[in-house]
């Protein structure tokens, strides 16, 4: 039987779950079992937990459906636990180094107490100093184990569930479970306090609670705020038989939470008056005999609540907030004329049949927004679509696609009125997220390099990114964020923390890799000028933040000569360099950087050579050979930062020099069995949701508002048939 069972609910934290699990398994005290609780075997966190279980026998995942909530996940974990003591850890929190050793030592000193309360720190998600809110409470606790009567203020209502260790036999014997609801910690803390007969305290910090940028779920606005009173009533009913000091302390701590919520009507869009009235009834019904109202403003709040004086309570607590809200609504001075027009348009109602699309900051009709737009025109013809485009690029739009030039009067007009806003980058800084509007972030690649706030520790990149505060302000506008694989889902969660919903639907731009025909492949190759019978190698290097312009990094003419007489190269530079030709071209090197469609170029290619570009993840859908040319991997990794070691998990052979690259093509290993094996593993990990139906899934879910279960299911990878390569077309 292990000393500790550590239960980790894992809903919605797949991106940070590995850090939580690592913090447990790295403890110097190893007599433990670790119980992650994902939503189900197909949930994003389940694959993370399963990987740990394969590597460490102490990890024993169990599953609990999302409908069971946090309480259900913890209860499921408790039923599976075998340890002497139960600990709870949120999936995005950490055990500090040496925590379990200190807990074990303290329990040796105290003996088998029912509950051992311990310290925790609250760490700001971005910057600022951590705080230790439990320190004053723990400092006043007796030095040794004691009966609860000797420390009436030391209760589970005042501390979260993950700030204590609970003896499992005590929990089982008293039949304690987490009560359903968003405020389950309040109910659990009160029930364990009432039931405990012997408690102790450890003043050391054990858990580092990492505050979410989105805020604590119980603090978010909504009808669930009423649930706090359910938990309060449950605790107060059980506490009725407690002796005087314990009952008083528990009552005060419960109502400290209730008053904090009552003072925030913004947390309850409706029902605030009903909340206040019910809270007043609970106060009058369960107030302990001889209870003396606290002094100061807190005592005034108690009296107003007990008297049911709703209007007076609101007036007392709301004056400052009303003044601040009025100040925030004052118009900003010196607003440019276009922004003034935009502000006036914002006063008009949303157009439920208007959608605005933009790709790569207005570079044209391309990428995921274009693929979604093409399907939406057929599935939702009632919605009028407008594509945003830079001045001078209007001619790049297909015939019949309505557009607005960025910065124009109509640009601000459609941004203000559209219900649907779809982008693969971000809309302008001044765009307002209106109530009722729907913002879809489609992204434009699977991340190998660090993104979003993860860039902050890389000076070159951070300097180019600008204000991370502004970046996160743009993230706050997102309602949906598109993902092509679980790796992306977990990365976006860390890099772009927000309250959006992840859509694991695949990238719509990649649909064509499963819908294009042999005829399409031939037609595209001829349009690009690929000679018949030649092997077309697409060379697509990524942008380097430490370079000021495009540097091919490879002598392409020399590569063609060394690789074989049938090889031609399609040069596709990063979209930052899509203005004009980068090479004169000799027939064997064809510059396709300016071609409007990356997908066309990929369909035309028999193989891909890239360094660290996200194009490799998209191209892998075609199941064609990929070769990585990594001549400066160490420099790129240190200056840009990466999420995984590409050299250890490549999609195909890796070359570090031009000579190695040419040899790979000369001896045929670029398409040999090792190449195929590497590509197969890469596709399993990164081509999870791309199957030719991504755009339809997005349109049905976002534009038509259909429930998730109504959109087309993802076709298994083994059943997908990608577009044929030119070699198969010829044969």
CSV table of C-alpha atoms in Angstrom, one decimal, residues 212 290 323 399 459 659 662:
chain,number,residue,atom,x,y,z
A,212,UNK,CA,-5.3,30.5,-14.8
A,290,UNK,CA,-25.0,33.7,20.7
A,323,UNK,CA,-18.3,55.0,-10.9
A,399,UNK,CA,-14.2,36.0,-59.4
A,459,UNK,CA,14.7,37.7,-26.7
A,659,UNK,CA,26.4,16.5,-49.4
A,662,UNK,CA,22.3,15.0,-52.2
